[in-house]
Tab-separated table of C-alpha atoms in Angstrom:
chain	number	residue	atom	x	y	z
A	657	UNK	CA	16.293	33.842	-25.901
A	658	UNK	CA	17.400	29.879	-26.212
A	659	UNK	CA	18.326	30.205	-21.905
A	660	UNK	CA	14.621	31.566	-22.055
A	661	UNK	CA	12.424	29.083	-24.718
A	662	UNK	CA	14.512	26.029	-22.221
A	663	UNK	CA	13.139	27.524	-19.002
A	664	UNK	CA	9.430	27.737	-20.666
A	665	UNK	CA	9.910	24.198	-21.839
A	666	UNK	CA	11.044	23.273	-18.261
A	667	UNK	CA	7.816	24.589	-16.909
A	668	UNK	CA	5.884	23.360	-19.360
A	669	UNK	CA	6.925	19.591	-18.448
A	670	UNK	CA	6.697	19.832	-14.763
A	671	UNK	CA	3.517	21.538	-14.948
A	672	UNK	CA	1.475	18.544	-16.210
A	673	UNK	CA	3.041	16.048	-13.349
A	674	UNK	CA	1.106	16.798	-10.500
A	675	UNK	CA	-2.392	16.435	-12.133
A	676	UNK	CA	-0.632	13.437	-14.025
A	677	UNK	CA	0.371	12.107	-10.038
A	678	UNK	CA	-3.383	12.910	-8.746
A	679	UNK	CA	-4.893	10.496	-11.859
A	680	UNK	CA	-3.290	7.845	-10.284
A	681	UNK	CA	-3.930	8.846	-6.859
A	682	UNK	CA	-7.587	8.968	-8.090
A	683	UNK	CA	-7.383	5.200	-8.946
A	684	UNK	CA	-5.718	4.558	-5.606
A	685	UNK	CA	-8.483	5.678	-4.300
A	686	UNK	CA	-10.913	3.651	-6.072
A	687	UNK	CA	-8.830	0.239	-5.373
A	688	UNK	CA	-8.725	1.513	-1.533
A	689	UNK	CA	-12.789	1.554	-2.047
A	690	UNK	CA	-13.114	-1.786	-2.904
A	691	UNK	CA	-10.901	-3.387	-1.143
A	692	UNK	CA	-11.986	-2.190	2.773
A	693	UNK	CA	-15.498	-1.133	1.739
A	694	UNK	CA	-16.585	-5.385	1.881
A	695	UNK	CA	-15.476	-5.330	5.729
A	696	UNK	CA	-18.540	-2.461	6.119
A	697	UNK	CA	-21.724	-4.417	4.155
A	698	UNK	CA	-20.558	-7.781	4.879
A	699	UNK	CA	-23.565	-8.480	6.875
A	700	UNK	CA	-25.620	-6.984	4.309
A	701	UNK	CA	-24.259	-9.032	1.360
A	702	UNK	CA	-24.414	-12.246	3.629
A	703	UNK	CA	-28.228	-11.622	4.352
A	704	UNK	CA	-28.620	-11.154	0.641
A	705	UNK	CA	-26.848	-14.207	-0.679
A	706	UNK	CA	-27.760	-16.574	2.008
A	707	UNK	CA	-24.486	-17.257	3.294
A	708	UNK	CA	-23.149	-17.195	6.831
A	709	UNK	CA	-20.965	-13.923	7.684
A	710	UNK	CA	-17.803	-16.690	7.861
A	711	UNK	CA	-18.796	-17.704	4.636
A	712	UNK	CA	-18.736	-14.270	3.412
A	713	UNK	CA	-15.846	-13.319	5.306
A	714	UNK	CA	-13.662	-15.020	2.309
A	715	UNK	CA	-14.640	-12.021	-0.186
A	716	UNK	CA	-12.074	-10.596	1.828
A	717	UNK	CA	-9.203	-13.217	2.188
A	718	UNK	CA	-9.400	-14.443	-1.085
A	719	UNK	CA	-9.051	-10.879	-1.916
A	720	UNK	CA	-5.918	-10.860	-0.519
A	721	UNK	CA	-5.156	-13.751	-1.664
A	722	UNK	CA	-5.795	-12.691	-5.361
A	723	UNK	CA	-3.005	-9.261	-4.791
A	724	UNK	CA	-0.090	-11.637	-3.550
A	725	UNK	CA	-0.572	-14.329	-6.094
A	726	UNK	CA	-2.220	-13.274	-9.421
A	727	UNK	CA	-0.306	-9.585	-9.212
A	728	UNK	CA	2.888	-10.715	-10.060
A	729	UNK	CA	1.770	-12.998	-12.777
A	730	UNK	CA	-0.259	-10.654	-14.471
A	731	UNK	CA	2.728	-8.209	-14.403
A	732	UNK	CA	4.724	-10.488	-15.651
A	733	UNK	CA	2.280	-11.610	-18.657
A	734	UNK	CA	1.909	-7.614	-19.490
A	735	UNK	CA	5.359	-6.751	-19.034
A	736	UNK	CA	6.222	-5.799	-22.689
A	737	UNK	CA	2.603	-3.743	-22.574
A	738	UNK	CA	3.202	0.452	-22.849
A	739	UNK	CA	2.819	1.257	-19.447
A	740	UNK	CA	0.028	3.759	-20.076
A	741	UNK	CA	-2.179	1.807	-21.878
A	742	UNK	CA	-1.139	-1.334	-19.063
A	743	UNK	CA	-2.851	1.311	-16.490
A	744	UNK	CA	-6.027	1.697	-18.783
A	745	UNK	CA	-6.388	-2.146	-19.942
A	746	UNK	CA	-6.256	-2.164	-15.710
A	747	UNK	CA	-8.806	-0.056	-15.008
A	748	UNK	CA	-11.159	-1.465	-17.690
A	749	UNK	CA	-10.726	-4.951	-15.941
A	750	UNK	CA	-11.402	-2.997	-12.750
A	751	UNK	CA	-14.248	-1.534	-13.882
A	752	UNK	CA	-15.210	-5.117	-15.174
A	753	UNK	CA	-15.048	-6.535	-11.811
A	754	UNK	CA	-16.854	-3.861	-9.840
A	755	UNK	CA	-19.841	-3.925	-12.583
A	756	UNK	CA	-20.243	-7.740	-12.341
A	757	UNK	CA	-20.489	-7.317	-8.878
A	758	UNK	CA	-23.403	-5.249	-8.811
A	759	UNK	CA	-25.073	-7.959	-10.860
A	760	UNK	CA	-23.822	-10.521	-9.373
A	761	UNK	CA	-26.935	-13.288	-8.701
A	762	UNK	CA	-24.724	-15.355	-6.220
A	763	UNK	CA	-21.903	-16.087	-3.691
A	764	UNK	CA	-20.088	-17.440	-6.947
A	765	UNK	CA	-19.760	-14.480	-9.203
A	766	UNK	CA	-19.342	-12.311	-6.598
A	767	UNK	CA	-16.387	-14.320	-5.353
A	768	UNK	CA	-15.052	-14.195	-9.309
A	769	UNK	CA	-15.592	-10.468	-9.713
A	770	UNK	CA	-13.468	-10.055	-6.698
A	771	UNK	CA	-10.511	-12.034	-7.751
A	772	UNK	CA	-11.145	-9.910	-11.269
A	773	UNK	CA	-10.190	-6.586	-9.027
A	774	UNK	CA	-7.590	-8.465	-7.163
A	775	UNK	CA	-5.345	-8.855	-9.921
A	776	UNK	CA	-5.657	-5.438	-10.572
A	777	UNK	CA	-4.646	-4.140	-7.012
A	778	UNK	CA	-1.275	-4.898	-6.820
A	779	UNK	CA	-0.215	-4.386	-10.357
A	780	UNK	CA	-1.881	-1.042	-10.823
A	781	UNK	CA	0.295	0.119	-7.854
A	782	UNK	CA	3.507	-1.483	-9.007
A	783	UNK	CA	3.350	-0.042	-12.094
A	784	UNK	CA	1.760	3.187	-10.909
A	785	UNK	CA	4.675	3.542	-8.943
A	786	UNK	CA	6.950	3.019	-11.600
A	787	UNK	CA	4.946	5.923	-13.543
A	788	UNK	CA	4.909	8.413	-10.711
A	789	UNK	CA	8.760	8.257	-10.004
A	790	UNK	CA	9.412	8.644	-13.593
A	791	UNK	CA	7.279	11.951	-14.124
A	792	UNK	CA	9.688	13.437	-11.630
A	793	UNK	CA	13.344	14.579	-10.754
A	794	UNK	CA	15.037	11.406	-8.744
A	795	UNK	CA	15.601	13.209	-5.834
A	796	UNK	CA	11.656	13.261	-5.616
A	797	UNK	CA	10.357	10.062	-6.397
A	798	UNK	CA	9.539	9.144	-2.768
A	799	UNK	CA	7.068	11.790	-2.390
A	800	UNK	CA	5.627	11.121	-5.850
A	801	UNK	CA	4.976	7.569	-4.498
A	802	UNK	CA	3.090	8.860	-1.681
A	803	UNK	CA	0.815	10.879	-3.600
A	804	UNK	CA	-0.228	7.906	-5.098
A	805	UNK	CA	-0.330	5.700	-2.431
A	806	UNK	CA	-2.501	8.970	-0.384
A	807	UNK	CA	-5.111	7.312	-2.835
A	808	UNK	CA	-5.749	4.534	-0.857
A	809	UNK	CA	-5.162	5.875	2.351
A	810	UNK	CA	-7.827	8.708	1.714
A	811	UNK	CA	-10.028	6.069	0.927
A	812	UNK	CA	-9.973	4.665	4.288
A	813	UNK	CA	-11.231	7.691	5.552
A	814	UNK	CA	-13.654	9.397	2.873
A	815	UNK	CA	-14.148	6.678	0.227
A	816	UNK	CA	-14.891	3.536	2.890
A	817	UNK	CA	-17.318	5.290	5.112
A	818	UNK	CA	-19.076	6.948	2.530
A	819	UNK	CA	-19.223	3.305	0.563
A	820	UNK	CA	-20.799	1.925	3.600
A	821	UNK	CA	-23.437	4.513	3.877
A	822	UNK	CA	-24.579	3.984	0.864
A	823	UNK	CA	-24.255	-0.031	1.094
A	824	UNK	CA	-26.596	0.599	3.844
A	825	UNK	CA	-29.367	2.987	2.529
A	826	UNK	CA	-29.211	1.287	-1.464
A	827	UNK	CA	-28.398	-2.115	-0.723
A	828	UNK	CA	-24.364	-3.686	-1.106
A	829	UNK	CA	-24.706	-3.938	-5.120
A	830	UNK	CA	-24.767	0.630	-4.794
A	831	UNK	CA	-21.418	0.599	-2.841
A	832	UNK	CA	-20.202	-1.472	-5.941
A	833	UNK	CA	-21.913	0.648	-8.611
A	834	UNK	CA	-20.204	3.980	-6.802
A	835	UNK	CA	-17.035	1.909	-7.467
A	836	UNK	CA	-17.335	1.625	-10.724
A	837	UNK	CA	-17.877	5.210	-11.280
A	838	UNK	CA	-15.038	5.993	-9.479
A	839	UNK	CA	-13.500	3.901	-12.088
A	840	UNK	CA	-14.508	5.390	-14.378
A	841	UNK	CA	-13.285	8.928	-13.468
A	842	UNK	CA	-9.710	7.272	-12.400
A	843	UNK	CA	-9.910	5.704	-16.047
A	844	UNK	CA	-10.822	9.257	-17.875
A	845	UNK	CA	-7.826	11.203	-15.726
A	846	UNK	CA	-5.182	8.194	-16.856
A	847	UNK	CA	-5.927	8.452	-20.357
A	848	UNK	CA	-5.924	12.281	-20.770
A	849	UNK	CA	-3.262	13.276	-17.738
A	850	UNK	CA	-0.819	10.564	-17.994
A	851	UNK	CA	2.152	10.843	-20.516
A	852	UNK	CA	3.189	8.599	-22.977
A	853	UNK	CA	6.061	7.727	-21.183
A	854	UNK	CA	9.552	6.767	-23.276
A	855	UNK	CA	10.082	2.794	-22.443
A	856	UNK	CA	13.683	1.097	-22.299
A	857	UNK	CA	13.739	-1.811	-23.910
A	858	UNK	CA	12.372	-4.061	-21.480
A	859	UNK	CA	14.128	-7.125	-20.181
A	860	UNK	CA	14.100	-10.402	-20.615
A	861	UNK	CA	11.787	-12.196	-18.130
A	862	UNK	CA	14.686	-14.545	-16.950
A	863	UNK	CA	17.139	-11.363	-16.706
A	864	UNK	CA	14.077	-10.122	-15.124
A	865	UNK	CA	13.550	-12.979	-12.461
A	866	UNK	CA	17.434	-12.192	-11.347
A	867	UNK	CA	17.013	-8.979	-10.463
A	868	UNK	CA	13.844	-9.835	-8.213
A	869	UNK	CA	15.813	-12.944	-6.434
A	870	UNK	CA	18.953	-11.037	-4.885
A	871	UNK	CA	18.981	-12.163	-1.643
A	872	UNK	CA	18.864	-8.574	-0.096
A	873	UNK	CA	15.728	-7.511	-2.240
A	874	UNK	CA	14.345	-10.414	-0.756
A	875	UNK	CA	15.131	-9.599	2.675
A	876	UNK	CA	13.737	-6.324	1.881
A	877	UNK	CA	10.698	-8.118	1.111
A	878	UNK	CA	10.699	-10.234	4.197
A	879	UNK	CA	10.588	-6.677	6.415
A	880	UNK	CA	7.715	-5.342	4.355
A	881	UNK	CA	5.751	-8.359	4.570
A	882	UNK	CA	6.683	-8.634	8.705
A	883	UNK	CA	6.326	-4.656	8.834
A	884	UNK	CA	2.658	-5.539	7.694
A	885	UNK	CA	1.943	-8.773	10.063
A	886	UNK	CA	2.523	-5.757	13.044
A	887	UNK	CA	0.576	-3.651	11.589
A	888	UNK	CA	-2.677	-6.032	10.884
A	889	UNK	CA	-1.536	-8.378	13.786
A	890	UNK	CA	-2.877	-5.526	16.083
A	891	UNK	CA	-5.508	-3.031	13.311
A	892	UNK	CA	-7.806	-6.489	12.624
A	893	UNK	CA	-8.342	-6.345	16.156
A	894	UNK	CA	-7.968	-2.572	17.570
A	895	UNK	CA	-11.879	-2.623	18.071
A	896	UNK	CA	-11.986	-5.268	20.695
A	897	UNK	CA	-9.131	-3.849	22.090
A	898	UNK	CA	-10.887	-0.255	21.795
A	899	UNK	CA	-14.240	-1.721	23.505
A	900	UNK	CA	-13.064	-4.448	26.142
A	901	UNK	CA	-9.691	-3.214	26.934
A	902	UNK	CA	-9.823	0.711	27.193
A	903	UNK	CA	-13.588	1.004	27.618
A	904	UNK	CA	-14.851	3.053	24.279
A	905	UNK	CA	-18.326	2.175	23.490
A	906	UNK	CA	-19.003	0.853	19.918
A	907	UNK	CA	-19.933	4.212	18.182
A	908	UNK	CA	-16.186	6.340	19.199
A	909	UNK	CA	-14.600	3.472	17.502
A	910	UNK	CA	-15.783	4.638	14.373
A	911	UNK	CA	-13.884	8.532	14.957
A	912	UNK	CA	-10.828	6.959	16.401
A	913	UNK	CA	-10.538	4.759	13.158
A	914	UNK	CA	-11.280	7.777	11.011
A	915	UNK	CA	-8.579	9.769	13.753
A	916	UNK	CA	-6.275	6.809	12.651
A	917	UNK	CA	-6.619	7.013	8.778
A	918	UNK	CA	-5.800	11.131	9.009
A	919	UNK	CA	-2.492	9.825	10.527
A	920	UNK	CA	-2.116	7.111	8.090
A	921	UNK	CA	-2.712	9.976	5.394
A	922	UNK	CA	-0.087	12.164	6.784
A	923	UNK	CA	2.431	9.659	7.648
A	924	UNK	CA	2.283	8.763	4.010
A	925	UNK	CA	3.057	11.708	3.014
A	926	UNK	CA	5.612	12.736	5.619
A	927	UNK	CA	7.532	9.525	5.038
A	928	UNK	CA	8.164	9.991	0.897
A	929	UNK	CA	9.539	13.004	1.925
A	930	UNK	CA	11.555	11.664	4.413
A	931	UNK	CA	12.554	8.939	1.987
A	932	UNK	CA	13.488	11.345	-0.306
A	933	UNK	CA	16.523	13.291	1.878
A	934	UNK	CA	17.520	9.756	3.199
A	935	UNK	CA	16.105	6.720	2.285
A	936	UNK	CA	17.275	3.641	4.796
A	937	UNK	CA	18.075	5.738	7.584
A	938	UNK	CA	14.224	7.290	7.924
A	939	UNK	CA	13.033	3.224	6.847
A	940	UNK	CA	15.204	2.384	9.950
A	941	UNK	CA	13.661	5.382	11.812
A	942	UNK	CA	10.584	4.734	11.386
A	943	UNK	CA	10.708	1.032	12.190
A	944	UNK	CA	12.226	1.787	15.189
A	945	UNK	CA	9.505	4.197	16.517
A	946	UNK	CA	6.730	1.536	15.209
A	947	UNK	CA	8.137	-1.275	17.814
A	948	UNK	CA	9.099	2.026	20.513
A	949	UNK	CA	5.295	2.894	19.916
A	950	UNK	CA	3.456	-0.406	19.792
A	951	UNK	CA	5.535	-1.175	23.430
A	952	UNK	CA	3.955	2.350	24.420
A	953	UNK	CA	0.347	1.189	23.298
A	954	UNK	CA	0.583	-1.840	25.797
A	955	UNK	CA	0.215	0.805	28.402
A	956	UNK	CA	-1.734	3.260	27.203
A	957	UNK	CA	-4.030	0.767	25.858
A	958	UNK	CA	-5.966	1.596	29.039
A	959	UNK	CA	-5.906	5.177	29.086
A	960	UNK	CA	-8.885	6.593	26.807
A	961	UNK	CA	-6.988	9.753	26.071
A	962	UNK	CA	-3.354	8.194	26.068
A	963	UNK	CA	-4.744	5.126	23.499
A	964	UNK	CA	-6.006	7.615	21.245
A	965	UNK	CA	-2.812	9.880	20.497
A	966	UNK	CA	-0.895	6.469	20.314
A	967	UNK	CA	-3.214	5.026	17.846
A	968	UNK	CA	-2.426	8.264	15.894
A	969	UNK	CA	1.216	8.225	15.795
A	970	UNK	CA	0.795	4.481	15.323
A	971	UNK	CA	-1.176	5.301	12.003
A	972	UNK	CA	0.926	8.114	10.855
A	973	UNK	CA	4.280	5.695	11.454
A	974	UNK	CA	3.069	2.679	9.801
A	975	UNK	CA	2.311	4.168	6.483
A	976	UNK	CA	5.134	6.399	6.682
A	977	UNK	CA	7.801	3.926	5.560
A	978	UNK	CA	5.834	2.659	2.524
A	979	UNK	CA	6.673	4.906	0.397
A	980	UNK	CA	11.081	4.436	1.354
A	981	UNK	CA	10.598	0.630	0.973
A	982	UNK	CA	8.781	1.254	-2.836
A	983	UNK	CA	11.321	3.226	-3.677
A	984	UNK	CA	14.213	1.386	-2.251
A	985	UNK	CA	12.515	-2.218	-4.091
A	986	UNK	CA	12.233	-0.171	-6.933
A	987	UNK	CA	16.153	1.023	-6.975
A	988	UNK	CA	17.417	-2.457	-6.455
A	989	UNK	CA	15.763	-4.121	-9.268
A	990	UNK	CA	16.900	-2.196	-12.245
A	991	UNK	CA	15.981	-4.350	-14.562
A	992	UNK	CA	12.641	-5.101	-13.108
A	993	UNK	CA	11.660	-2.292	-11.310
A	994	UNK	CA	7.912	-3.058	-12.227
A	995	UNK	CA	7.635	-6.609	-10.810
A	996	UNK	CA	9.730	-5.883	-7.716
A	997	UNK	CA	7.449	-3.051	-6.727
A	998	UNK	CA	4.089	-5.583	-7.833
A	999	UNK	CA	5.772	-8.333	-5.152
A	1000	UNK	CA	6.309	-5.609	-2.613
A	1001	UNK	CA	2.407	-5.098	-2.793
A	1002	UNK	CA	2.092	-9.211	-2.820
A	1003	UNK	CA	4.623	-9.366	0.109
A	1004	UNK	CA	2.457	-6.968	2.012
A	1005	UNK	CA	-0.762	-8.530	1.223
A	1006	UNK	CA	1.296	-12.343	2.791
A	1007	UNK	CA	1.865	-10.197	5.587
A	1008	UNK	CA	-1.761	-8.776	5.976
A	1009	UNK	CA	-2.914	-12.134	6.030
A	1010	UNK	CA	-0.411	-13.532	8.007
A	1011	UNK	CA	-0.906	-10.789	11.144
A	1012	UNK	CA	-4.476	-11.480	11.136
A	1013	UNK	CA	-3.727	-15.470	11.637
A	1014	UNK	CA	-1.300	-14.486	14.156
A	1015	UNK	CA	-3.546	-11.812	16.006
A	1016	UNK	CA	-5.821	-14.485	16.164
A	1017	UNK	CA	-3.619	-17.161	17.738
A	1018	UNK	CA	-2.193	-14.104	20.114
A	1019	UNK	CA	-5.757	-13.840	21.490
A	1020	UNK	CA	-6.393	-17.665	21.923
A	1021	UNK	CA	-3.632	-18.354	23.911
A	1022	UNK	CA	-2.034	-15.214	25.477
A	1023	UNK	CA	-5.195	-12.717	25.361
A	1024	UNK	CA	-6.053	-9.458	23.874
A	1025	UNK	CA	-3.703	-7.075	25.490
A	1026	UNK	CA	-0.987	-8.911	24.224
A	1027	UNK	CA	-1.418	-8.102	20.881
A	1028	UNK	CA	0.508	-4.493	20.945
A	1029	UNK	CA	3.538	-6.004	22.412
A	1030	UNK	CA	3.904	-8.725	20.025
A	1031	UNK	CA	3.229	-6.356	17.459
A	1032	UNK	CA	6.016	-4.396	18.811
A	1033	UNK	CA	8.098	-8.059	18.561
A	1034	UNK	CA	7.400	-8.144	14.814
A	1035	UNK	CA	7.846	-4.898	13.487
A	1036	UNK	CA	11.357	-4.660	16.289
A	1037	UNK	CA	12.631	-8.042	13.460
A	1038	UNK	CA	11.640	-6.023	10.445
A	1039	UNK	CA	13.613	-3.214	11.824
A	1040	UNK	CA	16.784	-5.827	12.726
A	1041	UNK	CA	16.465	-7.306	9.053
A	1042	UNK	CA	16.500	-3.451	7.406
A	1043	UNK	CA	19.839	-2.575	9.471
A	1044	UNK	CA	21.489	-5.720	8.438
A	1045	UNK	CA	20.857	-4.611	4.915
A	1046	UNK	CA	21.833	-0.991	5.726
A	1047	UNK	CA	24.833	-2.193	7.698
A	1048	UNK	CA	26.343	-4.739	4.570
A	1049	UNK	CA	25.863	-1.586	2.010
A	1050	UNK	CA	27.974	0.751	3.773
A	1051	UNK	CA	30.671	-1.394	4.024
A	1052	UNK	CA	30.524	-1.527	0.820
A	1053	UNK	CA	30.454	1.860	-0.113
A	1054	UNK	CA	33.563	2.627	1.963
A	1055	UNK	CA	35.954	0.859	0.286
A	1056	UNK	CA	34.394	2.530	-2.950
A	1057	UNK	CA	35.181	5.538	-1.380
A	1058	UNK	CA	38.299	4.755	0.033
A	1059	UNK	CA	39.643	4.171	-3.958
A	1060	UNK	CA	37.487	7.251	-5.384
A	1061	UNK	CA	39.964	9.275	-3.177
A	1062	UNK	CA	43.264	7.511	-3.679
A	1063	UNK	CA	42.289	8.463	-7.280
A	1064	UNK	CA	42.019	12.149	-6.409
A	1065	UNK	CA	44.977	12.181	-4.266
């Protein structure tokens, strides 16, 4: 009877986690929205407000901008915050932002109701990754990572193109207003889905600010943020390279990047799993087939066919060891597992903007089909920095070892 009532209980705990997982992928899916969706109406919101399309252009860097700076600040102002009701205040001020957008009577505002949704980005996903690897077993918490971070992956190929469409028919302020109500819903599913989870007693902000300075956290950070200069260093650019280099007129663009977010979807979810049986080997992995495949993409850059099925495994590859490096961030800030995982999203967002600047310069002064090998450069010292890491901790572990069976002996 008691074996039985434990294994009902059992079941009656798990159940709840994946709908509690989906909430959150829900508002992954909303951030994904209004982050990319800008790059779709900018022309339409520059007409509007009067300003040049460069002008405009910085909705979307000071975007950026506003994940790496004002995350980790805001985290650490709310860090004391129940994390449930951190999520909802979130979503309110996300819901804030959106909504003053649609109103927004100038270049101004709107520029201020982005920054609003920027701080949100990167904390919401810090701490909803905190969440979602504490509503399952550890052995799991990779994959439940994923799910959330599918969110903004399935954005980039539902949510964006659907935003645009109706930026396009309604005018930019309805792609905002969709936003919002997708806010909404992501708001609704947090506060009825998500637990109340039991907090440790948090720590101090300096004890805090120790744990996020080790040096090989940092370097962690370093390979994220140069994982993510390859990846944007060649993606701000794959249409040029699509229409001058391989020959695809402007229209099949639009499929291949839609071909490229199903990969980015399932390499998401591939790679918590992976993650999950080992976690710096498949990082490792993975890094190594980004640089094997980027190298690939300098030849098959010209080959309609080949470019396309490398542009997929590109996608699937470069999302796939997100979820590992969360999780690994995550494990080696104990005491701050909610502030590394914020500066991982910061660190990324550096490294966005970063491999855009750099794609740029590429261009300039080597030309466009450069850009895949040099991307294959970058990722190849992300990969270098994550075995010296991997390499340091297990020769660690072997004298551990070494002692744990003396002991038995």
């Amino acid at each position: 009877m008691n074996q039985s009532q434990t294994l009902n209980g059992k079941a009656r705990t798990k159940d709840p986690f994946p709908v509690s997982i989906l909430s959150l992928t829900v508002g992954a899916f909303a951030i994904g929205m209004t982050e990319f969706v800008i790059m779709g109406i900018l022309p339409n919101v520059a007409e509007d407000l009067h300003v040049s399309i460069s002008t405009a252009g910085q909705l979307i860097t000071s975007y950026a901008l506003g994940v790496a700076i004002g995350a980790p600040i805001l985290t650490v102002l709310t860090h004391r915050l129940p994390q449930k009701l951190l999520l909802c205040l979130l979503m309110v001020l996300f819901i804030l932002g959106n909504g003053i957008a649609v109103i927004a009577p100038n270049y101004a505002i709107l520029m201020g109701a982005r920054l609003i949704t920027a701080l949100c980005h990167g904390t919401f996903f810090g701490v909803g990754a905190v969440i979602a690897s504490n509503l399952v077993k550890p052995n799991k918490r990779a994959g439940a990572v994923s799910i959330m971070m599918a969110g903004l992956t399935i954005a980039n190929i539902i949510g964006v193109p659907i935003g645009t469409f109706v930026g396009q028919q309604f005018g930019w302020r309805a792609s905002f207003a969709a936003i919002v109500l997708m806010g909404i819903i992501a708001l609704i599913g947090i506060m009825i889905f998500i637990p109340r989870i039991r907090q440790d007693q948090s720590a101090s902000l300096t004890k805090q600010f120790k744990a996020l300075v080790q040096p090989k956290l940092l370097l962690i950070l370093l390979a994220c943020a140069i994982g993510n200069s390859s990846l944007f260093a060649v993606f701000t650019y794959i249409a040029s390279l699509l229409e001058q280099v391989t020959g695809f007129h402007e229209q099949s663009v639009t499929w291949i990047l839609v071909l490229f977010g199903i990969g980015v979807t399932l390499g998401n979810i591939a790679g918590g799993k992976l993650a999950d049986w080992k976690l710096m080997p498949s990082v490792l992995g993975i890094f190594a087939s980004l640089s094997v495949l980027l190298t690939i993409f300098t030849f098959t850059v010209k080959s309609p066919v080949l470019a396309v099925i490398t542009i997929f495994l590109w996608g699937a590859a470069s999302f796939a060891v997100m979820p590992g490096i969360q999780v690994k961030i995550m494990n080696m800030a104990q005491d701050a597992p909610a502030l590394a995982s914020t500066s991982n999203h910061s660190a990324g967002n550096l490294g966005n903007a970063f491999g855009a600047f750099c794609g740029g310069w590429v261009i300039d002064n080597m030309g466009l089909t450069s850009l895949p090998w040099v991307g294959a450069v970058l990722v190849g010292l992300a990969f270098l920095i994550g075995l010296a890491i991997y390499l340091q901790e297990r020769r660690q572990q072997i004298p551990l070892q070494l002692h744990a069976s003396g002991k038995q002996l």
